[in-house]
Short mmCIF file of C-alpha atoms and ligand atoms in Angstrom, two decimals:
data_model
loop_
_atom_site.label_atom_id
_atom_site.label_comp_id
_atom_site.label_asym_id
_atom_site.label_seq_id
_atom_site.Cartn_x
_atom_site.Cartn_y
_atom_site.Cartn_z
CA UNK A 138 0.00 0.00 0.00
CA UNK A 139 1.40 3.25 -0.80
CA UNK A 140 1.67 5.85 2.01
CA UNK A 141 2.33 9.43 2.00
CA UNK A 142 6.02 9.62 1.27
CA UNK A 143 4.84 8.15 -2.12
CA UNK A 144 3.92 11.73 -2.63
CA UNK A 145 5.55 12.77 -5.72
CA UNK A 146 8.01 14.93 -6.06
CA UNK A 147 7.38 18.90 -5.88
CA UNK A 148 3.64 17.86 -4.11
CA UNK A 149 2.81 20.89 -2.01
CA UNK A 150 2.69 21.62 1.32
CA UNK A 151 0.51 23.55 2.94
CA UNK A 152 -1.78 25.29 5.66
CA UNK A 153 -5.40 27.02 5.20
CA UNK A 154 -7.44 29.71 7.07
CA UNK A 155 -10.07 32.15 6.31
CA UNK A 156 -10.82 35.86 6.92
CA UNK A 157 -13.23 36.22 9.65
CA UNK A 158 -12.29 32.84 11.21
CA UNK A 159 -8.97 34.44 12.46
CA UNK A 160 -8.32 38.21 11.68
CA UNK A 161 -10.05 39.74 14.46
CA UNK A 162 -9.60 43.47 14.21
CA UNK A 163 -13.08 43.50 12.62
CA UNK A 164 -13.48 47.71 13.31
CA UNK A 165 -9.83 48.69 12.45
CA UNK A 166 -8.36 49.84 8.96
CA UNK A 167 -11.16 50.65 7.46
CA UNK A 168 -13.37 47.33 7.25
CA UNK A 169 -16.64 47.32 7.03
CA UNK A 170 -18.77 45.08 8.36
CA UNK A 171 -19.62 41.79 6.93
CA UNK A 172 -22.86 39.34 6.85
CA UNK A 173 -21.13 37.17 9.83
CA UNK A 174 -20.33 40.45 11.99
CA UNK A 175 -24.61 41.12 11.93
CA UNK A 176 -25.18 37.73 12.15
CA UNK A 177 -22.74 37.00 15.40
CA UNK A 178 -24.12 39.66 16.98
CA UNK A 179 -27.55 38.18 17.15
CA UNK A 180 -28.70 36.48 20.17
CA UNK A 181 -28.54 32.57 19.99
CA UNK A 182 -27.01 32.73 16.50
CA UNK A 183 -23.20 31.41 17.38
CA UNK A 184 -22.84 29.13 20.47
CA UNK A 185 -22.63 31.32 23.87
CA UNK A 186 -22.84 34.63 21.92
CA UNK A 187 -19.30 34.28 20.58
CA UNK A 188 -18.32 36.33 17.77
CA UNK A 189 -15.23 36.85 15.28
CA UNK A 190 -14.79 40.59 16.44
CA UNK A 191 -11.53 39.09 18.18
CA UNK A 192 -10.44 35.54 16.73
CA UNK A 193 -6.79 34.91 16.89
CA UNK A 194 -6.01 38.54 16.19
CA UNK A 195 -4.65 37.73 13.10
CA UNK A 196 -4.48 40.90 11.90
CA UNK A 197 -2.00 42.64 14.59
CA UNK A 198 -0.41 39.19 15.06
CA UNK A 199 0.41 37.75 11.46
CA UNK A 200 4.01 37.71 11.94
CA UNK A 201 4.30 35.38 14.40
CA UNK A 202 1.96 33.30 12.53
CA UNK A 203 4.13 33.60 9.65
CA UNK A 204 6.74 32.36 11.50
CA UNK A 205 4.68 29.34 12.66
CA UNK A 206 4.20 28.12 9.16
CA UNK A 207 8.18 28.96 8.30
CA UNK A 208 8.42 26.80 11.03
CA UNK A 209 6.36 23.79 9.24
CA UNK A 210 8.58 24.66 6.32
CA UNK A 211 5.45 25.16 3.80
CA UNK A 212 5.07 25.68 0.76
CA UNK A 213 1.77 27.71 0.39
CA UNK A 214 -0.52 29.37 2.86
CA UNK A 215 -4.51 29.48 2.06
CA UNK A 216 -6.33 32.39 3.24
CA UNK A 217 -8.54 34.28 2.26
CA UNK A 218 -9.60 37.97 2.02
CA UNK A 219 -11.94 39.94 4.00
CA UNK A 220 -13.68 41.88 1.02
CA UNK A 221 -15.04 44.61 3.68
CA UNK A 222 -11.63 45.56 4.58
CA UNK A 223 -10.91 46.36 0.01
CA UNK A 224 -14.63 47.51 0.20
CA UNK A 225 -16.61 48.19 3.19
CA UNK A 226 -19.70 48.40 1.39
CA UNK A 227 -18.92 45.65 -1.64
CA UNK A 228 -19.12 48.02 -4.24
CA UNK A 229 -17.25 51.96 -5.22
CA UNK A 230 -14.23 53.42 -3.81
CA UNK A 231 -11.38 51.33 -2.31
CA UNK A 232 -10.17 51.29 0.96
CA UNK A 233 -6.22 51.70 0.67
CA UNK A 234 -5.10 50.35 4.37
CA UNK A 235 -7.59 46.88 3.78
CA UNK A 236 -5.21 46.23 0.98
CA UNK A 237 -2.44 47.60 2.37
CA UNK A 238 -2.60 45.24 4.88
CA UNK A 239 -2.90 42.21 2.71
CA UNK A 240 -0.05 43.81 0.51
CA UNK A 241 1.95 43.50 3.97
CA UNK A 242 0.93 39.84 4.53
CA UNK A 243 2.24 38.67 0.50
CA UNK A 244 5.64 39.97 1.39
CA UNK A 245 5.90 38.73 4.71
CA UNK A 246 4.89 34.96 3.42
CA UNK A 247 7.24 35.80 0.29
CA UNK A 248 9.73 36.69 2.78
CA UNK A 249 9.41 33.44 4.34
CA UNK A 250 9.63 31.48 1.45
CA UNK A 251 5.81 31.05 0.96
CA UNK A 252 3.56 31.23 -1.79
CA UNK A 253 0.13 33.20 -0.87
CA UNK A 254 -2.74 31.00 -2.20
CA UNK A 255 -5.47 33.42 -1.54
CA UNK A 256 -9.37 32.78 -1.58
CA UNK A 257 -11.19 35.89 -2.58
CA UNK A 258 -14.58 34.75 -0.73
CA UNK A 259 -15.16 32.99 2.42
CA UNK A 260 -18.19 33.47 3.07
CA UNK A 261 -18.31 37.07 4.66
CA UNK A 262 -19.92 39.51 2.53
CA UNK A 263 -20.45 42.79 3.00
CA UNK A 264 -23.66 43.42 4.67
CA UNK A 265 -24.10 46.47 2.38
CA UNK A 266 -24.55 43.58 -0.72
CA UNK A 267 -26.45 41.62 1.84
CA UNK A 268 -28.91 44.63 2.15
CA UNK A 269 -29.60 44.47 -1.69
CA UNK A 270 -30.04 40.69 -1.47
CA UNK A 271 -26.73 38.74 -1.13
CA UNK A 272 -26.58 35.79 -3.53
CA UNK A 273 -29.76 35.84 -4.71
CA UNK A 274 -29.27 39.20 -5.98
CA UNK A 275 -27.29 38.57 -9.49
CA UNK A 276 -26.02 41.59 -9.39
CA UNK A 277 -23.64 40.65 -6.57
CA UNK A 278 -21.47 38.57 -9.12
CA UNK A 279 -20.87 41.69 -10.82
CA UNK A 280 -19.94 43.24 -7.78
CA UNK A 281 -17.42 40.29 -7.00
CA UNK A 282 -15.88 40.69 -10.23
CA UNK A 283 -15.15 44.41 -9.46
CA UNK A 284 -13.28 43.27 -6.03
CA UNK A 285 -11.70 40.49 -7.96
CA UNK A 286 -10.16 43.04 -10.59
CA UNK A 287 -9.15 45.57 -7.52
CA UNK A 288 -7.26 42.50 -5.91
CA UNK A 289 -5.70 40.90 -8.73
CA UNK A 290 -4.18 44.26 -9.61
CA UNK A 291 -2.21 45.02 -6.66
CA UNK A 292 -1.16 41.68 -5.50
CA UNK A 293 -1.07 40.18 -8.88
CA UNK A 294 2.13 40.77 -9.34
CA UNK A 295 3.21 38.77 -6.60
CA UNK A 296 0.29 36.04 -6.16
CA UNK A 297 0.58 33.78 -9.23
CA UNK A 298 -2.45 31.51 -8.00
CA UNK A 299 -6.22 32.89 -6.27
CA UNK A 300 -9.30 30.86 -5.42
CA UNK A 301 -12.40 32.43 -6.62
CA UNK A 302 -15.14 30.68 -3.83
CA UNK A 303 -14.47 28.88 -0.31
CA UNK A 304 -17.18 25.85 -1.03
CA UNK A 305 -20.61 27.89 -2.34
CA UNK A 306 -22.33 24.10 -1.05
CA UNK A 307 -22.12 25.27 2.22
CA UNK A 308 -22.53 28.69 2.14
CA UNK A 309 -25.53 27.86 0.17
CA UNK A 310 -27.11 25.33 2.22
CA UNK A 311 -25.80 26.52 5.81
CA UNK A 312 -26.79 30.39 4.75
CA UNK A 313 -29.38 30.79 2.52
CA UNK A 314 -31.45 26.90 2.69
CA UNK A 315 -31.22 26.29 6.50
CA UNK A 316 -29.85 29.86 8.11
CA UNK A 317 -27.13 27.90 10.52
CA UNK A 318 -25.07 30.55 8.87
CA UNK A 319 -25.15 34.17 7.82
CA UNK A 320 -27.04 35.55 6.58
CA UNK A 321 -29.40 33.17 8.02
CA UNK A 322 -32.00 32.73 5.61
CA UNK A 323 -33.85 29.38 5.61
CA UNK A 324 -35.11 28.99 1.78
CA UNK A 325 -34.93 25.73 2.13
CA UNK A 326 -34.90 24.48 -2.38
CA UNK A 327 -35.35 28.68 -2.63
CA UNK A 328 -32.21 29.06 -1.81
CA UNK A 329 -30.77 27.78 -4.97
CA UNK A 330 -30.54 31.29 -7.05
CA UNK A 331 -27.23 31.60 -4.57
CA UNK A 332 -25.58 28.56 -6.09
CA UNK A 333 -26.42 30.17 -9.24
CA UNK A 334 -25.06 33.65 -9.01
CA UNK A 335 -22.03 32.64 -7.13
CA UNK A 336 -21.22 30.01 -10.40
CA UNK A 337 -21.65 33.67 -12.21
CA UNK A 338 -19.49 35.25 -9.65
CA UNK A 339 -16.91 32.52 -10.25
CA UNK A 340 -17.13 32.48 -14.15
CA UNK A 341 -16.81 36.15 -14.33
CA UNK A 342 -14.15 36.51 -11.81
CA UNK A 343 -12.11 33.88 -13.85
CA UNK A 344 -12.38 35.91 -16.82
CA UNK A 345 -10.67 38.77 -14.63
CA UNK A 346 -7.88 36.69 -13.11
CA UNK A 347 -7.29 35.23 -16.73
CA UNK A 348 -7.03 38.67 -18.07
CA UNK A 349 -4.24 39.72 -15.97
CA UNK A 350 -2.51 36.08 -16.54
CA UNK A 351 -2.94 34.45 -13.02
CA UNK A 352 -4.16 31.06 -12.84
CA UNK A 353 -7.96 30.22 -11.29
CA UNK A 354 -9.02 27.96 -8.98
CA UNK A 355 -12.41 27.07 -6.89
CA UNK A 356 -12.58 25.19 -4.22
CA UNK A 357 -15.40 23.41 -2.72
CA UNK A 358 -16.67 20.62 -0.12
CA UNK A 359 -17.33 17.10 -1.58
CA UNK A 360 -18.38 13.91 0.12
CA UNK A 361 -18.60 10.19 -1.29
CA UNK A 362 -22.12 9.11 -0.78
CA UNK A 363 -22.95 6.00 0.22
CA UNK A 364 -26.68 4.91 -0.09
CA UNK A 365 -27.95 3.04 3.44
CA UNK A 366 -28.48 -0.08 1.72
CA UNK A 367 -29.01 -1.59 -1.71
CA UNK A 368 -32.48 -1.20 -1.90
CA UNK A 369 -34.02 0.92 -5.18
CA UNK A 370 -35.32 3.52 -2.66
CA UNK A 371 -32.06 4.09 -0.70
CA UNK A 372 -29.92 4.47 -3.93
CA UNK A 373 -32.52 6.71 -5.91
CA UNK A 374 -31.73 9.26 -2.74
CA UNK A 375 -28.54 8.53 -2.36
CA UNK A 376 -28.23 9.71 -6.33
CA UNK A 377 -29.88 12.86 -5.41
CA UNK A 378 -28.18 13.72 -2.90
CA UNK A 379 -24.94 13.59 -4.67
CA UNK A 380 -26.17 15.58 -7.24
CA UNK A 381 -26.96 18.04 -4.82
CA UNK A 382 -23.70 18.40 -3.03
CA UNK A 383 -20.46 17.29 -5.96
CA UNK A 384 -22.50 17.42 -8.87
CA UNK A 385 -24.00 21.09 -8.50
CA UNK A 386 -21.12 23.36 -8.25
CA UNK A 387 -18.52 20.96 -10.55
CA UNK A 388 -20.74 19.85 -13.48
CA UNK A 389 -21.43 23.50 -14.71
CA UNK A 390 -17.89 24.06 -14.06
CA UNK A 391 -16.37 20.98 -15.55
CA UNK A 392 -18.89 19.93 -18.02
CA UNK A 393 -21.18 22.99 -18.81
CA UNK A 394 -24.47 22.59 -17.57
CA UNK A 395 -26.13 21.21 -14.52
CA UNK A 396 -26.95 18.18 -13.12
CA UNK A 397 -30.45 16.50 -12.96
CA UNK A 398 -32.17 17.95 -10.18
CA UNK A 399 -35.80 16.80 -10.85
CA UNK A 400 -35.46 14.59 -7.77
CA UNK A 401 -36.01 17.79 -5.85
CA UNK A 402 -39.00 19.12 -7.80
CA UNK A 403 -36.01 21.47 -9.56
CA UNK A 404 -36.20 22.62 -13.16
CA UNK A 405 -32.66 23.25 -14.52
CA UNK A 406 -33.19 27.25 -14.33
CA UNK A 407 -32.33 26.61 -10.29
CA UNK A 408 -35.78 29.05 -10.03
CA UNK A 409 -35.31 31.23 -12.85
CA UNK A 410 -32.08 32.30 -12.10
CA UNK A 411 -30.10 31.12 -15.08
CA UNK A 412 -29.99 33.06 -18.12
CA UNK A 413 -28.82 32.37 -21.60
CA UNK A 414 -25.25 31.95 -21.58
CA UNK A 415 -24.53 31.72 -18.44
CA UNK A 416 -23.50 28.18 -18.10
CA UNK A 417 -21.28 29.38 -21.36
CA UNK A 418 -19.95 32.11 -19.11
CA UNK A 419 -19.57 30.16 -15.96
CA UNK A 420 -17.10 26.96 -17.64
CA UNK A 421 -15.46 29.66 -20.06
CA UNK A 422 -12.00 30.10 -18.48
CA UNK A 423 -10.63 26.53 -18.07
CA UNK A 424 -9.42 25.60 -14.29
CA UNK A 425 -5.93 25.74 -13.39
CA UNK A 426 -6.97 22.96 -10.31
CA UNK A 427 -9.74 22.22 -8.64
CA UNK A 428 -9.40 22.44 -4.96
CA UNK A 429 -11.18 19.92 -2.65
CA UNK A 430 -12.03 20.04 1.34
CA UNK A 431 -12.49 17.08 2.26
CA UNK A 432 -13.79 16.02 5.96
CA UNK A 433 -15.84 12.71 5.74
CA UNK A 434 -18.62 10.77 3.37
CA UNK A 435 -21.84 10.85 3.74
CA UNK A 436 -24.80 8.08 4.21
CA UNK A 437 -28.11 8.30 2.37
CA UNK A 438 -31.23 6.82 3.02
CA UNK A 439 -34.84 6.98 1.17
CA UNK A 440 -36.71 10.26 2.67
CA UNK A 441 -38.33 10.33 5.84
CA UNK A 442 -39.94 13.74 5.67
CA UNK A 443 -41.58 14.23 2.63
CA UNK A 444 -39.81 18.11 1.60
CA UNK A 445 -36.44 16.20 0.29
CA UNK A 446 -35.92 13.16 -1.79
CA UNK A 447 -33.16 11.92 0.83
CA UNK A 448 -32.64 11.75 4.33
CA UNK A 449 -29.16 11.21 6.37
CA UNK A 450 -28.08 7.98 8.08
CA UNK A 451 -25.20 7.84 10.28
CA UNK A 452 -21.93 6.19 9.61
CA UNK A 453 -21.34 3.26 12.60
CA UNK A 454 -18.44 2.02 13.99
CA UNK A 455 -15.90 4.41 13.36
CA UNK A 456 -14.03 7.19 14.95
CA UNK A 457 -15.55 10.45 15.76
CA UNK A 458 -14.04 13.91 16.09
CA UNK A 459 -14.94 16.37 18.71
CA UNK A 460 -17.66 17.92 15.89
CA UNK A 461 -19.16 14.64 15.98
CA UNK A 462 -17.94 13.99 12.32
CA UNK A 463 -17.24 9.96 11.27
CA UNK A 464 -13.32 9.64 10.59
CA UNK A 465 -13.03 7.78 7.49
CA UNK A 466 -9.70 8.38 5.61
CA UNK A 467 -10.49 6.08 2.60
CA UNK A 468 -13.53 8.41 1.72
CA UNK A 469 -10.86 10.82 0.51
CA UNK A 470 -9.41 7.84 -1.76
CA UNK A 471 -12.82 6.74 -2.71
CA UNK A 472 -14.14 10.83 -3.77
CA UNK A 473 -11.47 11.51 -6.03
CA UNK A 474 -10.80 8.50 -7.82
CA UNK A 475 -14.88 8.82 -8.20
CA UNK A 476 -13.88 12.27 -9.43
CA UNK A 477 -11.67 11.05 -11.75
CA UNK A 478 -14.02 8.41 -13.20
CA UNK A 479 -16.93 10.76 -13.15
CA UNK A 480 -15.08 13.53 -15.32
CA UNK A 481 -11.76 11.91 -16.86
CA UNK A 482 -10.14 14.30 -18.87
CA UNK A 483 -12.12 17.03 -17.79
CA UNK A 484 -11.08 17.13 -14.06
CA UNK A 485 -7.69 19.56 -13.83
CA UNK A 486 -5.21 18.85 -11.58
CA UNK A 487 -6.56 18.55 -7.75
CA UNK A 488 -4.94 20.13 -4.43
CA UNK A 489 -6.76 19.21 -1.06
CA UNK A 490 -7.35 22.52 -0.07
CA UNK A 491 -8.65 21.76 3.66
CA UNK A 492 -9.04 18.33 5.69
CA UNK A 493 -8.40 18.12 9.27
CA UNK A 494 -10.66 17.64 12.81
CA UNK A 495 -11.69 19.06 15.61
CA UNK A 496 -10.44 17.84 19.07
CA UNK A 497 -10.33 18.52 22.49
CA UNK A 498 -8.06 20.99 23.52
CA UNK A 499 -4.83 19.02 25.37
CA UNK A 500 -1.85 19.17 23.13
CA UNK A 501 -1.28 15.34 23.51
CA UNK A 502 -2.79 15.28 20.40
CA UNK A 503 -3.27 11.77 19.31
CA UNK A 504 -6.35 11.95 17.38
CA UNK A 505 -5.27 14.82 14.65
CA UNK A 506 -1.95 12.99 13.99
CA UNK A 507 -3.52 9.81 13.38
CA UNK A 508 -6.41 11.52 11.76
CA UNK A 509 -3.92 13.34 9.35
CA UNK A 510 -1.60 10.25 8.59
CA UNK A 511 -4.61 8.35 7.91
CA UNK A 512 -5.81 10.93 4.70
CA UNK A 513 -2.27 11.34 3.87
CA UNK A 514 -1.57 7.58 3.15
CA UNK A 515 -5.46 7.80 1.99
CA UNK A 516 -4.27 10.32 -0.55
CA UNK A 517 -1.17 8.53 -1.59
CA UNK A 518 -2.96 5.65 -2.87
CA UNK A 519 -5.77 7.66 -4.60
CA UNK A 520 -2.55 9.22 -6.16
CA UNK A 521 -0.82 5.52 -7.19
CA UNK A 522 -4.61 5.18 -8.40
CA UNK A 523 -3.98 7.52 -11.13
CA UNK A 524 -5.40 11.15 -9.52
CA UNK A 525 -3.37 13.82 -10.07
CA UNK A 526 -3.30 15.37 -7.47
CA UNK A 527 -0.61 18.74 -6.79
CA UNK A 528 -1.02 19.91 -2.90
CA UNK A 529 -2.18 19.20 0.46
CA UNK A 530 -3.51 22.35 2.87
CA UNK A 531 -4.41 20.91 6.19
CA UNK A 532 -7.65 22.75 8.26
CA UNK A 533 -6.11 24.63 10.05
CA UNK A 534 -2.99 26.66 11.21
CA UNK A 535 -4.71 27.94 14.01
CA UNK A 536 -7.71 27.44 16.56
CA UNK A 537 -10.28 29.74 15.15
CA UNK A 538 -14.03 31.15 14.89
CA UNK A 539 -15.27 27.70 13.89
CA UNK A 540 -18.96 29.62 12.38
CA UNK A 541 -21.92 28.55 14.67
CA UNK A 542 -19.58 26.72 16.86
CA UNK A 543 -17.73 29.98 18.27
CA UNK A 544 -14.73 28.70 19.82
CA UNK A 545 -16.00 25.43 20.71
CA UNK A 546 -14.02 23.40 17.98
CA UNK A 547 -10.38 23.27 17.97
CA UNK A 548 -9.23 22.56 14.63
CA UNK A 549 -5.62 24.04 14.59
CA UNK A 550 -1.86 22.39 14.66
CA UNK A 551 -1.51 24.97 16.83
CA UNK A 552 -3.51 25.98 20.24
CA UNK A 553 -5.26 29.53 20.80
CA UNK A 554 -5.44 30.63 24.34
CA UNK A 555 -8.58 32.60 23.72
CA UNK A 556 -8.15 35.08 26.37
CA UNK A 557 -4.35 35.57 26.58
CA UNK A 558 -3.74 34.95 22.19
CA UNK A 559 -0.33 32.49 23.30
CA UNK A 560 -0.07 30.03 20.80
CA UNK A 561 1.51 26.82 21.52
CA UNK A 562 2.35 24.39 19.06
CA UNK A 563 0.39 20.64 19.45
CA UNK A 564 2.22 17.55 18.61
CA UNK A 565 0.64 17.05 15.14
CA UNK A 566 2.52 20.33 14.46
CA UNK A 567 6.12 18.57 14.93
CA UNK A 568 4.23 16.03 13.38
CA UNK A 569 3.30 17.58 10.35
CA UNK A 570 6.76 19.45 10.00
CA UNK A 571 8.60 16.59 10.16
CA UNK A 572 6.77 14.96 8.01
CA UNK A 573 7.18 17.83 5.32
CA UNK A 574 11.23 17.72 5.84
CA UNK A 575 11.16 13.53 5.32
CA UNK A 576 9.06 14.02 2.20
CA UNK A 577 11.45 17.03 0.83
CA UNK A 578 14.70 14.73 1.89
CA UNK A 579 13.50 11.76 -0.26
CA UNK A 580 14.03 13.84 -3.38
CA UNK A 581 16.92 15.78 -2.89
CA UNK A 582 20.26 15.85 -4.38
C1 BGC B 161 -14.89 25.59 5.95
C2 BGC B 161 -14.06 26.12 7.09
C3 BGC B 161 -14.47 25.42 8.37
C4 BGC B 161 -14.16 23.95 8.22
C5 BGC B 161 -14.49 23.11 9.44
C6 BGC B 161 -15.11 24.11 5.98
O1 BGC B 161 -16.46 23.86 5.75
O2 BGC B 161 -14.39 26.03 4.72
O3 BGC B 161 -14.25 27.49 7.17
O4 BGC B 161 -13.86 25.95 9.50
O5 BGC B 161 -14.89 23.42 7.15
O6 BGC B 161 -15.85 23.14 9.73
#
């Protein structure tokens, strides 16, 4: 069986965060506020009223994080952008010091031997777009395209790569379908003009990127669905289902139109939203890589409330993390050699652009090493299976705003102490470091 110092030569090494999860600072330089600084500050929203208006104070602190990951001895960093601190309101004049200070974060990571992988959306936009109707307003893609252009043109120079959306599933389903997430609508099937218009978001924001000759990714969550049993019923949902969550994001994307929704009562206009040539619009600049986050499958069973052609079953006998979540590295064999069968020569080259878990908080940390060996050798074989497959970026750096969790979920390589910011390296951070420097030493000289 191969394991993960099969890796291949020049595979990349990495770390991801996002914006509001660790920047803090949410009323200096300039930024203005964002969907998830309303929708924190709403009673019973986030777990025991906590918000992001702190986080790991990212924004003050970034050099010693810098010097965490120069520690690790990465390759890239994934973060992403608040787009309240370029624009506070989403739209019009630019706020110099928001970019300024992500001008100052490129040259610090460049400085450390780094290359900046930025994602341009991460789910907090500005509550000015929010008041015009967020994703379901189209208009908002043309907004994001603006921003994009504003970005790529100051930090393009020095950022070869840039993520377009942090997984539009979620934001769709946990925002705008169920309201676990800001903004906090529950559409429920309504919701779907948001998948739509942030596909237009992406394909237009491509088109930008392209334009100034940096490369385009998107990266999004997938799961491997297993149906419950073998039974007609149980497969027929578990079909759906997957079309729901891979199929609806990477089919326009990879193959130009949508898939089959019917299942859902869905006509392929996702509610009127789609207009001629958009699909044409949305696949027209070709992916440099597809980036996947990958945290566990998924088990379908035949609908037991009559409003969704599927319902969930749990995954037995396995290990949990602290979120509850089923550990099952071979699911991250089994989705992308199932991505690789579904869309051959189609699929561009794949990074893993987040996997990790949440634990308790001791720094014996056990659990995340064995949860990250376990997906690395998981990955090495989908690799001997024929994926191509470029990078790794493990979830996450840092302890962080963990959405409607607050500050419950510890996902990071390194612990936060909350109340004093002291970070203190767990074991899976050696781990992971040492891991990095075997995998380099195999192929040098
Ligand atoms: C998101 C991250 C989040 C992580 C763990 C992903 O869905 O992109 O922001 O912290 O999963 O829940």
């Amino acid at each position: 069986m191969p394991n993960r110092f099969d890796l291949p030569a020049g595979f990349r090494w990495g770390v991801s965060t996002a914006a509001y999860q660790i920047e803090g600072a949410v009323t200096e330089g300039g930024r203005g506020p964002s969907v998830w600084d309303v929708f924190a500050a709403r009673p019973g929203a986030v777990r025991d009223g906590h918000t992001g208006a702190v986080a790991c104070d990212h924004y003050h602190r970034y050099p010693e994080d810098i010097e965490l990951m120069r520690g690790l001895g990465l390759d890239g960093y994934r973060f992403s952008l608040a787009w309240t601190r370029v624009q506070p309101t989403g739209a019009g004049p630019v706020n110099p010091a928001g970019l300024a200070f992500y001008d100052r974060l490129v040259d610090a990571l460049l400085e450390a031997g780094i290359t900046p992988l930025p994602t341009l959306f991460h789910w907090d936009l500005p509550q000015a777009l929010e008041d015009r109707g967020g994703w379901l307003d189209r208009d908002t893609a043309n907004r994001f395209a603006d921003y994009t252009a504003i970005v790529a043109d100051r930090l393009g120079d020095r950022v070869p790569a840039w993520i377009t959306l942090n997984e539009p599933f979620v934001h769709m389903v946990y925002g705008y379908a169920l309201g676990i997430h800001a903004p906090g609508h529950a559409l429920m099937l309504d919701a779907l003009p948001a998948a739509h218009h942030q596909l237009l978001a992406h394909g237009l924001a491509a088109a930008a990127l392209r334009e100034r000759g940096l490369e385009v990714m998107i990266a999004n969550n997938l799961t491997p669905v297993r149906a419950a049993s073998s039974s007609d019923a149980d497969v027929a949902a578990a079909q759906a289902y997957d079309a729901l969550h891979n199929r609806l994001f990477t089919d326009p994307l990879l193959l130009g139109r949508y898939p089959d929704l019917s299942a859902f009562g869905v006509a392929d206009d996702l509610g009127g939203s789609v207009r001629d040539g958009d699909l044409k619009l949305i696949g027209a600049t070709p992916l440099d890589g597809l980036g996947v986050n990958y945290y566990n499958p998924t088990r379908i069973a035949a609908p037991t409330d009559p409003g969704l052609p599927f319902s969930e079953a749990p995954i037995e006998g396995v290990p949990r993390t602290a979120f509850d979540w089923p550990v099952v590295p071979d699911g991250l064999r089994g989705l992308l050699v199932g991505l690789r069968d579904r869309y051959g020569a189609a699929l561009p080259p794949v990074t893993i652009t987040e996997n990790g878990c949440s634990t308790a908080e001791d720094l014996d940390d056990t659990f995340r090493v064995d949860y990250l060996a376990g997906h690395l050798d998981a990955l090495a074989t989908a690799v001997a299976q024929g994926v191509d497959v470029r990078g790794y970026f493990t979830w996450s750096l840092l302890d962080n705003f963990e959405w409607a969790e607050g500050y419950h979920q510890r996902f990071g390589l390194v612990h936060v102490d909350f109340g004093t910011q002291r970070r203190t390296p767990r074991a899976s951070y050696a781990w992971y470091r040492d891991l990095i420097a075997a995998h380099r030493a195999r192929f040098a000289g």
